[in-house]
Short mmCIF file of the C-alpha atoms (twelve columns), coordinates in Angstrom:
data_MODEL
# 
_entry.id   MODEL 
# 
loop_
_atom_site.group_PDB 
_atom_site.id 
_atom_site.type_symbol 
_atom_site.label_atom_id 
_atom_site.label_alt_id 
_atom_site.label_comp_id 
_atom_site.label_asym_id 
_atom_site.label_seq_id 
_atom_site.Cartn_x 
_atom_site.Cartn_y 
_atom_site.Cartn_z 
_atom_site.pdbx_PDB_model_num 
ATOM 1  C CA . MET A 1  5.468   -18.926 -16.313 1 
ATOM 2  C CA . SER A 2  6.690   -20.729 -13.197 1 
ATOM 3  C CA . ALA A 3  4.753   -20.852 -9.929  1 
ATOM 4  C CA . PRO A 4  7.014   -18.281 -8.206  1 
ATOM 5  C CA . GLN A 5  6.621   -15.936 -11.172 1 
ATOM 6  C CA . LYS A 6  2.831   -16.305 -11.039 1 
ATOM 7  C CA . ALA A 7  2.851   -15.608 -7.300  1 
ATOM 8  C CA . SER A 8  5.042   -12.559 -7.815  1 
ATOM 9  C CA . CYS A 9  2.721   -11.280 -10.544 1 
ATOM 10 C CA . ALA A 10 -0.312  -11.778 -8.295  1 
ATOM 11 C CA . LEU A 11 1.412   -9.881  -5.482  1 
ATOM 12 C CA . ARG A 12 2.131   -6.980  -7.810  1 
ATOM 13 C CA . LYS A 13 -1.503  -6.857  -8.938  1 
ATOM 14 C CA . ASN A 14 -2.680  -6.867  -5.319  1 
ATOM 15 C CA . SER A 15 -0.119  -4.202  -4.482  1 
ATOM 16 C CA . SER A 16 -1.367  -2.144  -7.395  1 
ATOM 17 C CA . LYS A 17 -4.959  -2.378  -6.157  1 
ATOM 18 C CA . GLU A 18 -3.817  -1.559  -2.630  1 
ATOM 19 C CA . ALA A 19 -1.861  1.440   -3.896  1 
ATOM 20 C CA . GLU A 20 -4.891  2.719   -5.820  1 
ATOM 21 C CA . ARG A 21 -7.093  2.431   -2.721  1 
ATOM 22 C CA . TYR A 22 -4.399  4.234   -0.739  1 
ATOM 23 C CA . ARG A 23 -4.246  7.086   -3.279  1 
ATOM 24 C CA . GLN A 24 -8.034  7.451   -3.314  1 
ATOM 25 C CA . GLU A 25 -8.186  7.509   0.469   1 
ATOM 26 C CA . GLN A 26 -5.385  10.088  0.637   1 
ATOM 27 C CA . ALA A 27 -7.145  12.312  -1.892  1 
ATOM 28 C CA . GLN A 28 -10.372 12.175  0.116   1 
ATOM 29 C CA . LEU A 29 -8.562  13.070  3.339   1 
ATOM 30 C CA . ILE A 30 -6.983  16.057  1.593   1 
ATOM 31 C CA . ARG A 31 -10.386 17.187  0.284   1 
ATOM 32 C CA . ASP A 32 -11.790 16.851  3.815   1 
ATOM 33 C CA . LYS A 33 -8.767  18.745  5.231   1 
ATOM 34 C CA . LYS A 34 -7.982  15.958  7.696   1 
ATOM 35 C CA . MET A 35 -4.224  16.420  7.669   1 
ATOM 36 C CA . ASP A 36 -3.537  14.653  10.994  1 
ATOM 37 C CA . GLU A 37 -5.353  11.559  9.787   1 
ATOM 38 C CA . LEU A 38 -3.582  11.834  6.430   1 
ATOM 39 C CA . PHE A 39 -0.197  11.830  8.159   1 
ATOM 40 C CA . ASN A 40 -1.114  8.877   10.395  1 
ATOM 41 C CA . LYS A 41 -2.344  6.845   7.410   1 
ATOM 42 C CA . LYS A 42 0.911   7.540   5.558   1 
ATOM 43 C CA . VAL A 43 2.936   6.345   8.536   1 
ATOM 44 C CA . GLU A 44 0.820   3.174   8.833   1 
ATOM 45 C CA . PHE A 45 1.154   2.490   5.099   1 
ATOM 46 C CA . ILE A 46 4.930   2.893   5.150   1 
ATOM 47 C CA . GLN A 47 5.243   0.721   8.253   1 
ATOM 48 C CA . SER A 48 3.195   -2.024  6.607   1 
ATOM 49 C CA . LYS A 49 5.500   -1.933  3.573   1 
ATOM 50 C CA . LEU A 50 8.581   -2.141  5.787   1 
ATOM 51 C CA . GLU A 51 7.144   -5.126  7.655   1 
ATOM 52 C CA . ILE A 52 6.532   -6.952  4.373   1 
ATOM 53 C CA . SER A 53 10.002  -6.236  3.002   1 
ATOM 54 C CA . THR A 54 11.762  -7.338  6.182   1 
ATOM 55 C CA . THR A 55 9.937   -10.677 6.311   1 
ATOM 56 C CA . GLU A 56 10.823  -11.675 2.748   1 
ATOM 57 C CA . PRO A 57 14.078  -13.624 2.285   1 
# 
């Protein structure tokens, strides 16, 4: 596996962990009925993904 492939694999693993944390946090907010906070977290998460995708070549 080349260095770029290893880096890509590592990014996917980190993204997977980040996604799992995101899902757990969202589930807790739903259980706590904090819908405003849930919405704001979703917006922040999507914005962070857009920032990453626009900075990559």
